[in-house]
Each structure stands twice: as structure tokens, then as C-alpha cells.
Amino acid sequence: MFEKTRDIFTHLIHPILFMYLAASYIPSTILLLLSPLQLNILFSPSAFKEIWFARFWSTYGPGLQINTSPTIAPLLQRVHGIVLDIGPGSGEWLPLFPKNRITKIYGVEPNRDHHVALRRKIRDCGLEGVYEIVPVGIEDLARAGGLGRGGWIVL
Ligand SMILES: C[S@@+](CC[C@H](N)C(=O)[O-])C[C@H]1O[C@@H](n2cnc3c(N)ncnc32)[C@H](O)[C@@H]1O
């Protein structure tokens, strides 16, 4: 009985609540883009989605770790060498990377609206010079030139 209730919450109520919370950021994002008027973003579904998601994630992204940390934290503790961090968002997991065993991290994050928060996290975690933001989608990495041997992306 308890498991069934928990399943209903995890697989039904939680996703609906999550979608509701995300949708609640649409009106304020539209208002933000009206002053000053940024029609190019308002009428571009992909540009609008990026700024909307970044605003939503900056509030709810950090809290989501509380539930997922027990499964993800042990995995992160095992990473070493050169790391490919796909879709880091605002970098909420950066504090858990084992700094002493990592030589380089490439954070492939196409949404530039996350980059200010991500850079702040890189600085706060002492990962400057180690963590490099790669501003493309993972599917575009090869087309953008890939990750060079010297540690630089060739764009
Ligand atoms: C749900 S967020 C998760 C952020 C972060 N990994 C976390 O757990 O806090 C998904 C992230 O993946 C990024 N993303 C979406 N499409 C991507 C792609 N094609 N390549 C790389 N990242 C992508 C989004 O911009 C967003 O930052």
C-alpha cells in the first residue's frame, strides 16, 4: 500500500507538479521580454524555451539534488581524468566532482542563459582553468570541431 502511494506520487503527481511549476514561469518570462521589447526572442520558440528554462532551473534546479543525491553522488565520486559533463545547466553538481582526480572537465551546455550561473559555480568550486564550457549541443560537438588535444574546442 505504501509503495503504491509512493509510486503514484513519484510517477504521476511529481511530474505533473513539476510541469505546473515550469509552466508557471511562462507569464513572467513573457513580461521580462516585453520590457525592453525583445520580439526576436518572444517569437522564437527555441530562444524563448532557453531563457524560460534557465529562469525556472535557477530556482528549482538546486533543490532537485536533495532527492537524487544518494544515487548520483557515489557515481560522481568515481570520475577521474578528463570528464565530459553533458548538459550541466547551472552546474549544481560541480561541488561533488572529486577535484584532486580530475585534470579537465568539458561542460557541453548549449543554453547560454545558464552560462553566467555555471561560470559562478566553476569559480566557487575552484575549478577555473579545469572546467571549460563548450557552448554547443552534444550532437553538434563533432561539427563544431570536437575537443582538441590541447584542451581547447576548435570552433
Ligand atoms: C534538466 S537540465 C539538468 C541540468 C544539470 N545536469 C542538473 O542535473 O542540474 C538539462 C540540461 O541539459 C541541457 N541540454 C539540452 N539539450 C542538450 C544537448 N543537446 N546537448 C547538451 N546539453 C543539452 C539543457 O540546456 C539543460 O541545461
mmCIF file with all atom_site columns, C-alpha atoms and ligand atoms in Angstrom:
data_model
loop_
_atom_site.group_PDB
_atom_site.id
_atom_site.type_symbol
_atom_site.label_atom_id
_atom_site.label_alt_id
_atom_site.label_comp_id
_atom_site.label_asym_id
_atom_site.label_entity_id
_atom_site.label_seq_id
_atom_site.pdbx_PDB_ins_code
_atom_site.Cartn_x
_atom_site.Cartn_y
_atom_site.Cartn_z
_atom_site.occupancy
_atom_site.B_iso_or_equiv
_atom_site.pdbx_formal_charge
_atom_site.auth_seq_id
_atom_site.auth_comp_id
_atom_site.auth_asym_id
_atom_site.auth_atom_id
_atom_site.pdbx_PDB_model_num
ATOM   1   C CA  . MET A 1 1   ? 0.000  0.000  0.000   1.00 0.00 ? 1   MET A CA  1
ATOM   2   C CA  . PHE A 1 2   ? 2.761  2.428  0.993   1.00 0.00 ? 2   PHE A CA  1
ATOM   3   C CA  . GLU A 1 3   ? 4.763  1.513  -2.104  1.00 0.00 ? 3   GLU A CA  1
ATOM   4   C CA  . LYS A 1 4   ? 1.746  2.050  -4.360  1.00 0.00 ? 4   LYS A CA  1
ATOM   5   C CA  . THR A 1 5   ? 1.134  5.506  -2.857  1.00 0.00 ? 5   THR A CA  1
ATOM   6   C CA  . ARG A 1 6   ? 4.805  6.344  -3.245  1.00 0.00 ? 6   ARG A CA  1
ATOM   7   C CA  . ASP A 1 7   ? 4.738  5.186  -6.885  1.00 0.00 ? 7   ASP A CA  1
ATOM   8   C CA  . ILE A 1 8   ? 1.694  7.323  -7.628  1.00 0.00 ? 8   ILE A CA  1
ATOM   9   C CA  . PHE A 1 9   ? 3.455  10.329 -6.160  1.00 0.00 ? 9   PHE A CA  1
ATOM   10  C CA  . THR A 1 10  ? 6.775  9.651  -7.920  1.00 0.00 ? 10  THR A CA  1
ATOM   11  C CA  . HIS A 1 11  ? 5.437  8.725  -11.353 1.00 0.00 ? 11  HIS A CA  1
ATOM   12  C CA  . LEU A 1 12  ? 2.255  10.761 -11.610 1.00 0.00 ? 12  LEU A CA  1
ATOM   13  C CA  . ILE A 1 13  ? 1.869  13.612 -9.138  1.00 0.00 ? 13  ILE A CA  1
ATOM   14  C CA  . HIS A 1 14  ? 5.503  14.698 -9.085  1.00 0.00 ? 14  HIS A CA  1
ATOM   15  C CA  . PRO A 1 15  ? 5.831  15.029 -12.906 1.00 0.00 ? 15  PRO A CA  1
ATOM   16  C CA  . ILE A 1 16  ? 2.519  16.927 -13.081 1.00 0.00 ? 16  ILE A CA  1
ATOM   17  C CA  . LEU A 1 17  ? 3.623  19.254 -10.289 1.00 0.00 ? 17  LEU A CA  1
ATOM   18  C CA  . PHE A 1 18  ? 6.974  19.729 -11.990 1.00 0.00 ? 18  PHE A CA  1
ATOM   19  C CA  . MET A 1 19  ? 5.296  20.636 -15.304 1.00 0.00 ? 19  MET A CA  1
ATOM   20  C CA  . TYR A 1 20  ? 2.961  23.025 -13.490 1.00 0.00 ? 20  TYR A CA  1
ATOM   21  C CA  . LEU A 1 21  ? 5.881  24.758 -11.770 1.00 0.00 ? 21  LEU A CA  1
ATOM   22  C CA  . ALA A 1 22  ? 7.773  25.020 -15.068 1.00 0.00 ? 22  ALA A CA  1
ATOM   23  C CA  . ALA A 1 23  ? 4.684  26.410 -16.856 1.00 0.00 ? 23  ALA A CA  1
ATOM   24  C CA  . SER A 1 24  ? 4.212  28.973 -14.086 1.00 0.00 ? 24  SER A CA  1
ATOM   25  C CA  . TYR A 1 25  ? 7.414  30.655 -15.306 1.00 0.00 ? 25  TYR A CA  1
ATOM   26  C CA  . ILE A 1 26  ? 5.969  31.349 -18.776 1.00 0.00 ? 26  ILE A CA  1
ATOM   27  C CA  . PRO A 1 27  ? 3.991  34.531 -17.932 1.00 0.00 ? 27  PRO A CA  1
ATOM   28  C CA  . SER A 1 28  ? 6.870  36.170 -16.037 1.00 0.00 ? 28  SER A CA  1
ATOM   29  C CA  . THR A 1 29  ? 9.293  35.280 -18.848 1.00 0.00 ? 29  THR A CA  1
ATOM   30  C CA  . ILE A 1 30  ? 6.945  36.918 -21.388 1.00 0.00 ? 30  ILE A CA  1
ATOM   31  C CA  . LEU A 1 31  ? 6.739  40.028 -19.184 1.00 0.00 ? 31  LEU A CA  1
ATOM   32  C CA  . LEU A 1 32  ? 10.515 40.119 -18.885 1.00 0.00 ? 32  LEU A CA  1
ATOM   33  C CA  . LEU A 1 33  ? 10.848 40.053 -22.671 1.00 0.00 ? 33  LEU A CA  1
ATOM   34  C CA  . LEU A 1 34  ? 8.303  42.834 -23.135 1.00 0.00 ? 34  LEU A CA  1
ATOM   35  C CA  . SER A 1 35  ? 10.408 45.393 -21.366 1.00 0.00 ? 35  SER A CA  1
ATOM   36  C CA  . PRO A 1 36  ? 12.567 46.144 -23.223 1.00 0.00 ? 36  PRO A CA  1
ATOM   37  C CA  . LEU A 1 37  ? 10.682 44.614 -26.117 1.00 0.00 ? 37  LEU A CA  1
ATOM   38  C CA  . GLN A 1 38  ? 12.588 41.574 -27.399 1.00 0.00 ? 38  GLN A CA  1
ATOM   39  C CA  . LEU A 1 39  ? 10.345 40.326 -30.192 1.00 0.00 ? 39  LEU A CA  1
ATOM   40  C CA  . ASN A 1 40  ? 13.081 38.181 -31.710 1.00 0.00 ? 40  ASN A CA  1
ATOM   41  C CA  . ILE A 1 41  ? 13.132 36.029 -28.564 1.00 0.00 ? 41  ILE A CA  1
ATOM   42  C CA  . LEU A 1 42  ? 9.375  36.170 -27.965 1.00 0.00 ? 42  LEU A CA  1
ATOM   43  C CA  . PHE A 1 43  ? 8.686  34.782 -31.423 1.00 0.00 ? 43  PHE A CA  1
ATOM   44  C CA  . SER A 1 44  ? 11.487 32.243 -31.484 1.00 0.00 ? 44  SER A CA  1
ATOM   45  C CA  . PRO A 1 45  ? 10.285 29.062 -29.719 1.00 0.00 ? 45  PRO A CA  1
ATOM   46  C CA  . SER A 1 46  ? 13.839 27.789 -29.182 1.00 0.00 ? 46  SER A CA  1
ATOM   47  C CA  . ALA A 1 47  ? 15.217 31.100 -27.835 1.00 0.00 ? 47  ALA A CA  1
ATOM   48  C CA  . PHE A 1 48  ? 12.154 31.558 -25.630 1.00 0.00 ? 48  PHE A CA  1
ATOM   49  C CA  . LYS A 1 49  ? 12.454 27.978 -24.301 1.00 0.00 ? 49  LYS A CA  1
ATOM   50  C CA  . GLU A 1 50  ? 16.093 28.551 -23.347 1.00 0.00 ? 50  GLU A CA  1
ATOM   51  C CA  . ILE A 1 51  ? 15.529 31.721 -21.339 1.00 0.00 ? 51  ILE A CA  1
ATOM   52  C CA  . TRP A 1 52  ? 12.352 30.294 -19.775 1.00 0.00 ? 52  TRP A CA  1
ATOM   53  C CA  . PHE A 1 53  ? 14.059 27.046 -18.730 1.00 0.00 ? 53  PHE A CA  1
ATOM   54  C CA  . ALA A 1 54  ? 17.131 28.837 -17.361 1.00 0.00 ? 54  ALA A CA  1
ATOM   55  C CA  . ARG A 1 55  ? 14.901 31.050 -15.175 1.00 0.00 ? 55  ARG A CA  1
ATOM   56  C CA  . PHE A 1 56  ? 12.915 28.053 -13.947 1.00 0.00 ? 56  PHE A CA  1
ATOM   57  C CA  . TRP A 1 57  ? 16.034 25.958 -13.347 1.00 0.00 ? 57  TRP A CA  1
ATOM   58  C CA  . SER A 1 58  ? 17.837 28.673 -11.394 1.00 0.00 ? 58  SER A CA  1
ATOM   59  C CA  . THR A 1 59  ? 15.088 28.360 -8.771  1.00 0.00 ? 59  THR A CA  1
ATOM   60  C CA  . TYR A 1 60  ? 14.277 24.647 -8.788  1.00 0.00 ? 60  TYR A CA  1
ATOM   61  C CA  . GLY A 1 61  ? 17.498 23.036 -10.083 1.00 0.00 ? 61  GLY A CA  1
ATOM   62  C CA  . PRO A 1 62  ? 19.403 23.289 -6.776  1.00 0.00 ? 62  PRO A CA  1
ATOM   63  C CA  . GLY A 1 63  ? 16.535 21.747 -4.759  1.00 0.00 ? 63  GLY A CA  1
ATOM   64  C CA  . LEU A 1 64  ? 16.259 18.733 -7.056  1.00 0.00 ? 64  LEU A CA  1
ATOM   65  C CA  . GLN A 1 65  ? 19.595 17.430 -5.853  1.00 0.00 ? 65  GLN A CA  1
ATOM   66  C CA  . ILE A 1 66  ? 18.141 16.613 -2.453  1.00 0.00 ? 66  ILE A CA  1
ATOM   67  C CA  . ASN A 1 67  ? 16.211 13.660 -3.909  1.00 0.00 ? 67  ASN A CA  1
ATOM   68  C CA  . THR A 1 68  ? 18.745 12.473 -6.459  1.00 0.00 ? 68  THR A CA  1
ATOM   69  C CA  . SER A 1 69  ? 21.968 12.935 -4.493  1.00 0.00 ? 69  SER A CA  1
ATOM   70  C CA  . PRO A 1 70  ? 22.074 9.415  -2.940  1.00 0.00 ? 70  PRO A CA  1
ATOM   71  C CA  . THR A 1 71  ? 22.243 7.818  -6.412  1.00 0.00 ? 71  THR A CA  1
ATOM   72  C CA  . ILE A 1 72  ? 24.302 10.398 -8.288  1.00 0.00 ? 72  ILE A CA  1
ATOM   73  C CA  . ALA A 1 73  ? 26.862 11.417 -5.647  1.00 0.00 ? 73  ALA A CA  1
ATOM   74  C CA  . PRO A 1 74  ? 28.602 7.983  -5.475  1.00 0.00 ? 74  PRO A CA  1
ATOM   75  C CA  . LEU A 1 75  ? 28.880 7.941  -9.285  1.00 0.00 ? 75  LEU A CA  1
ATOM   76  C CA  . LEU A 1 76  ? 30.405 11.409 -9.381  1.00 0.00 ? 76  LEU A CA  1
ATOM   77  C CA  . GLN A 1 77  ? 32.948 10.425 -6.748  1.00 0.00 ? 77  GLN A CA  1
ATOM   78  C CA  . ARG A 1 78  ? 34.332 7.844  -9.189  1.00 0.00 ? 78  ARG A CA  1
ATOM   79  C CA  . VAL A 1 79  ? 35.046 10.158 -12.117 1.00 0.00 ? 79  VAL A CA  1
ATOM   80  C CA  . HIS A 1 80  ? 38.664 10.958 -12.927 1.00 0.00 ? 80  HIS A CA  1
ATOM   81  C CA  . GLY A 1 81  ? 40.939 12.238 -15.681 1.00 0.00 ? 81  GLY A CA  1
ATOM   82  C CA  . ILE A 1 82  ? 39.180 14.088 -18.488 1.00 0.00 ? 82  ILE A CA  1
ATOM   83  C CA  . VAL A 1 83  ? 35.447 14.422 -17.936 1.00 0.00 ? 83  VAL A CA  1
ATOM   84  C CA  . LEU A 1 84  ? 32.643 15.188 -20.379 1.00 0.00 ? 84  LEU A CA  1
ATOM   85  C CA  . ASP A 1 85  ? 29.791 16.858 -18.461 1.00 0.00 ? 85  ASP A CA  1
ATOM   86  C CA  . ILE A 1 86  ? 26.790 16.831 -20.821 1.00 0.00 ? 86  ILE A CA  1
ATOM   87  C CA  . GLY A 1 87  ? 24.103 19.423 -20.048 1.00 0.00 ? 87  GLY A CA  1
ATOM   88  C CA  . PRO A 1 88  ? 25.468 20.790 -16.755 1.00 0.00 ? 88  PRO A CA  1
ATOM   89  C CA  . GLY A 1 89  ? 22.833 23.542 -16.637 1.00 0.00 ? 89  GLY A CA  1
ATOM   90  C CA  . SER A 1 90  ? 23.789 25.931 -13.837 1.00 0.00 ? 90  SER A CA  1
ATOM   91  C CA  . GLY A 1 91  ? 26.382 23.433 -12.550 1.00 0.00 ? 91  GLY A CA  1
ATOM   92  C CA  . GLU A 1 92  ? 24.571 22.282 -9.437  1.00 0.00 ? 92  GLU A CA  1
ATOM   93  C CA  . TRP A 1 93  ? 26.599 19.053 -9.289  1.00 0.00 ? 93  TRP A CA  1
ATOM   94  C CA  . LEU A 1 94  ? 30.006 20.712 -9.553  1.00 0.00 ? 94  LEU A CA  1
ATOM   95  C CA  . PRO A 1 95  ? 30.688 20.721 -5.784  1.00 0.00 ? 95  PRO A CA  1
ATOM   96  C CA  . LEU A 1 96  ? 30.603 16.893 -5.839  1.00 0.00 ? 96  LEU A CA  1
ATOM   97  C CA  . PHE A 1 97  ? 33.279 16.405 -8.504  1.00 0.00 ? 97  PHE A CA  1
ATOM   98  C CA  . PRO A 1 98  ? 36.490 15.000 -6.935  1.00 0.00 ? 98  PRO A CA  1
ATOM   99  C CA  . LYS A 1 99  ? 38.791 17.897 -7.851  1.00 0.00 ? 99  LYS A CA  1
ATOM   100 C CA  . ASN A 1 100 ? 42.056 16.122 -6.978  1.00 0.00 ? 100 ASN A CA  1
ATOM   101 C CA  . ARG A 1 101 ? 41.461 13.334 -9.533  1.00 0.00 ? 101 ARG A CA  1
ATOM   102 C CA  . ILE A 1 102 ? 40.235 15.448 -12.425 1.00 0.00 ? 102 ILE A CA  1
ATOM   103 C CA  . THR A 1 103 ? 42.538 17.045 -14.961 1.00 0.00 ? 103 THR A CA  1
ATOM   104 C CA  . LYS A 1 104 ? 39.912 18.620 -17.227 1.00 0.00 ? 104 LYS A CA  1
ATOM   105 C CA  . ILE A 1 105 ? 36.131 18.918 -17.479 1.00 0.00 ? 105 ILE A CA  1
ATOM   106 C CA  . TYR A 1 106 ? 34.320 19.859 -20.669 1.00 0.00 ? 106 TYR A CA  1
ATOM   107 C CA  . GLY A 1 107 ? 30.821 21.093 -19.828 1.00 0.00 ? 107 GLY A CA  1
ATOM   108 C CA  . VAL A 1 108 ? 28.763 20.814 -23.011 1.00 0.00 ? 108 VAL A CA  1
ATOM   109 C CA  . GLU A 1 109 ? 25.910 23.247 -22.391 1.00 0.00 ? 109 GLU A CA  1
ATOM   110 C CA  . PRO A 1 110 ? 24.107 24.807 -25.397 1.00 0.00 ? 110 PRO A CA  1
ATOM   111 C CA  . ASN A 1 111 ? 21.825 27.084 -23.381 1.00 0.00 ? 111 ASN A CA  1
ATOM   112 C CA  . ARG A 1 112 ? 23.805 30.286 -22.983 1.00 0.00 ? 112 ARG A CA  1
ATOM   113 C CA  . ASP A 1 113 ? 21.281 31.552 -20.463 1.00 0.00 ? 113 ASP A CA  1
ATOM   114 C CA  . HIS A 1 114 ? 22.822 29.065 -17.995 1.00 0.00 ? 114 HIS A CA  1
ATOM   115 C CA  . HIS A 1 115 ? 26.380 30.206 -18.566 1.00 0.00 ? 115 HIS A CA  1
ATOM   116 C CA  . VAL A 1 116 ? 26.536 33.077 -16.058 1.00 0.00 ? 116 VAL A CA  1
ATOM   117 C CA  . ALA A 1 117 ? 25.371 30.805 -13.211 1.00 0.00 ? 117 ALA A CA  1
ATOM   118 C CA  . LEU A 1 118 ? 27.621 27.987 -14.450 1.00 0.00 ? 118 LEU A CA  1
ATOM   119 C CA  . ARG A 1 119 ? 30.671 30.276 -14.511 1.00 0.00 ? 119 ARG A CA  1
ATOM   120 C CA  . ARG A 1 120 ? 29.863 31.404 -10.966 1.00 0.00 ? 120 ARG A CA  1
ATOM   121 C CA  . LYS A 1 121 ? 29.714 27.788 -9.820  1.00 0.00 ? 121 LYS A CA  1
ATOM   122 C CA  . ILE A 1 122 ? 33.020 26.995 -11.559 1.00 0.00 ? 122 ILE A CA  1
ATOM   123 C CA  . ARG A 1 123 ? 34.642 29.872 -9.669  1.00 0.00 ? 123 ARG A CA  1
ATOM   124 C CA  . ASP A 1 124 ? 33.031 28.963 -6.324  1.00 0.00 ? 124 ASP A CA  1
ATOM   125 C CA  . CYS A 1 125 ? 34.179 25.346 -6.674  1.00 0.00 ? 125 CYS A CA  1
ATOM   126 C CA  . GLY A 1 126 ? 37.755 26.343 -7.508  1.00 0.00 ? 126 GLY A CA  1
ATOM   127 C CA  . LEU A 1 127 ? 37.505 24.753 -10.956 1.00 0.00 ? 127 LEU A CA  1
ATOM   128 C CA  . GLU A 1 128 ? 38.731 27.704 -13.013 1.00 0.00 ? 128 GLU A CA  1
ATOM   129 C CA  . GLY A 1 129 ? 41.241 26.512 -15.577 1.00 0.00 ? 129 GLY A CA  1
ATOM   130 C CA  . VAL A 1 130 ? 39.903 22.958 -15.227 1.00 0.00 ? 130 VAL A CA  1
ATOM   131 C CA  . TYR A 1 131 ? 36.264 23.337 -16.213 1.00 0.00 ? 131 TYR A CA  1
ATOM   132 C CA  . GLU A 1 132 ? 35.636 24.611 -19.705 1.00 0.00 ? 132 GLU A CA  1
ATOM   133 C CA  . ILE A 1 133 ? 32.192 25.493 -21.020 1.00 0.00 ? 133 ILE A CA  1
ATOM   134 C CA  . VAL A 1 134 ? 31.542 24.184 -24.511 1.00 0.00 ? 134 VAL A CA  1
ATOM   135 C CA  . PRO A 1 135 ? 28.587 26.210 -25.819 1.00 0.00 ? 135 PRO A CA  1
ATOM   136 C CA  . VAL A 1 136 ? 27.040 23.695 -28.235 1.00 0.00 ? 136 VAL A CA  1
ATOM   137 C CA  . GLY A 1 137 ? 24.618 20.760 -28.092 1.00 0.00 ? 137 GLY A CA  1
ATOM   138 C CA  . ILE A 1 138 ? 26.352 17.395 -27.738 1.00 0.00 ? 138 ILE A CA  1
ATOM   139 C CA  . GLU A 1 139 ? 25.089 16.405 -31.204 1.00 0.00 ? 139 GLU A CA  1
ATOM   140 C CA  . ASP A 1 140 ? 26.918 19.400 -32.682 1.00 0.00 ? 140 ASP A CA  1
ATOM   141 C CA  . LEU A 1 141 ? 30.234 18.732 -30.973 1.00 0.00 ? 141 LEU A CA  1
ATOM   142 C CA  . ALA A 1 142 ? 31.838 16.919 -33.887 1.00 0.00 ? 142 ALA A CA  1
ATOM   143 C CA  . ARG A 1 143 ? 30.558 19.508 -36.398 1.00 0.00 ? 143 ARG A CA  1
ATOM   144 C CA  . ALA A 1 144 ? 31.961 22.288 -34.191 1.00 0.00 ? 144 ALA A CA  1
ATOM   145 C CA  . GLY A 1 145 ? 35.399 20.742 -34.417 1.00 0.00 ? 145 GLY A CA  1
ATOM   146 C CA  . GLY A 1 146 ? 35.396 18.443 -31.402 1.00 0.00 ? 146 GLY A CA  1
ATOM   147 C CA  . LEU A 1 147 ? 37.582 18.733 -28.346 1.00 0.00 ? 147 LEU A CA  1
ATOM   148 C CA  . GLY A 1 148 ? 41.175 19.449 -29.248 1.00 0.00 ? 148 GLY A CA  1
ATOM   149 C CA  . ARG A 1 149 ? 44.135 17.626 -27.748 1.00 0.00 ? 149 ARG A CA  1
ATOM   150 C CA  . GLY A 1 150 ? 45.413 20.826 -26.192 1.00 0.00 ? 150 GLY A CA  1
ATOM   151 C CA  . GLY A 1 151 ? 42.186 21.098 -24.242 1.00 0.00 ? 151 GLY A CA  1
ATOM   152 C CA  . TRP A 1 152 ? 40.590 23.708 -26.484 1.00 0.00 ? 152 TRP A CA  1
ATOM   153 C CA  . ILE A 1 153 ? 37.487 23.364 -28.541 1.00 0.00 ? 153 ILE A CA  1
ATOM   154 C CA  . VAL A 1 154 ? 38.085 24.252 -32.148 1.00 0.00 ? 154 VAL A CA  1
ATOM   155 C CA  . LEU A 1 155 ? 35.046 26.300 -33.271 1.00 0.00 ? 155 LEU A CA  1
HETATM 156 C C1  . LIG B 2 .   ? 17.183 19.122 -16.786 1.00 0.00 ? 1   LIG B C1  1
HETATM 157 S S1  . LIG B 2 .   ? 18.603 20.118 -17.071 1.00 0.00 ? 1   LIG B S1  1
HETATM 158 C C2  . LIG B 2 .   ? 19.773 19.315 -15.997 1.00 0.00 ? 1   LIG B C2  1
HETATM 159 C C3  . LIG B 2 .   ? 20.931 20.208 -15.597 1.00 0.00 ? 1   LIG B C3  1
HETATM 160 C C4  . LIG B 2 .   ? 22.003 19.520 -14.737 1.00 0.00 ? 1   LIG B C4  1
HETATM 161 N N1  . LIG B 2 .   ? 22.551 18.330 -15.376 1.00 0.00 ? 1   LIG B N1  1
HETATM 162 C C5  . LIG B 2 .   ? 21.464 19.174 -13.364 1.00 0.00 ? 1   LIG B C5  1
HETATM 163 O O1  . LIG B 2 .   ? 21.194 17.993 -13.101 1.00 0.00 ? 1   LIG B O1  1
HETATM 164 O O2  . LIG B 2 .   ? 21.327 20.109 -12.532 1.00 0.00 ? 1   LIG B O2  1
HETATM 165 C C6  . LIG B 2 .   ? 19.101 19.548 -18.694 1.00 0.00 ? 1   LIG B C6  1
HETATM 166 C C7  . LIG B 2 .   ? 20.256 20.335 -19.268 1.00 0.00 ? 1   LIG B C7  1
HETATM 167 O O3  . LIG B 2 .   ? 20.650 19.718 -20.493 1.00 0.00 ? 1   LIG B O3  1
HETATM 168 C C8  . LIG B 2 .   ? 20.920 20.748 -21.435 1.00 0.00 ? 1   LIG B C8  1
HETATM 169 N N2  . LIG B 2 .   ? 20.773 20.208 -22.798 1.00 0.00 ? 1   LIG B N2  1
HETATM 170 C C9  . LIG B 2 .   ? 19.637 20.098 -23.537 1.00 0.00 ? 1   LIG B C9  1
HETATM 171 N N3  . LIG B 2 .   ? 19.896 19.620 -24.757 1.00 0.00 ? 1   LIG B N3  1
HETATM 172 C C10 . LIG B 2 .   ? 21.237 19.384 -24.804 1.00 0.00 ? 1   LIG B C10 1
HETATM 173 C C11 . LIG B 2 .   ? 22.117 18.885 -25.816 1.00 0.00 ? 1   LIG B C11 1
HETATM 174 N N4  . LIG B 2 .   ? 21.666 18.535 -27.000 1.00 0.00 ? 1   LIG B N4  1
HETATM 175 N N5  . LIG B 2 .   ? 23.436 18.786 -25.524 1.00 0.00 ? 1   LIG B N5  1
HETATM 176 C C12 . LIG B 2 .   ? 23.903 19.132 -24.295 1.00 0.00 ? 1   LIG B C12 1
HETATM 177 N N6  . LIG B 2 .   ? 23.108 19.622 -23.303 1.00 0.00 ? 1   LIG B N6  1
HETATM 178 C C13 . LIG B 2 .   ? 21.801 19.745 -23.553 1.00 0.00 ? 1   LIG B C13 1
HETATM 179 C C14 . LIG B 2 .   ? 19.905 21.823 -21.118 1.00 0.00 ? 1   LIG B C14 1
HETATM 180 O O4  . LIG B 2 .   ? 20.277 23.092 -21.638 1.00 0.00 ? 1   LIG B O4  1
HETATM 181 C C15 . LIG B 2 .   ? 19.898 21.769 -19.590 1.00 0.00 ? 1   LIG B C15 1
HETATM 182 O O5  . LIG B 2 .   ? 20.847 22.625 -19.048 1.00 0.00 ? 1   LIG B O5  1
#
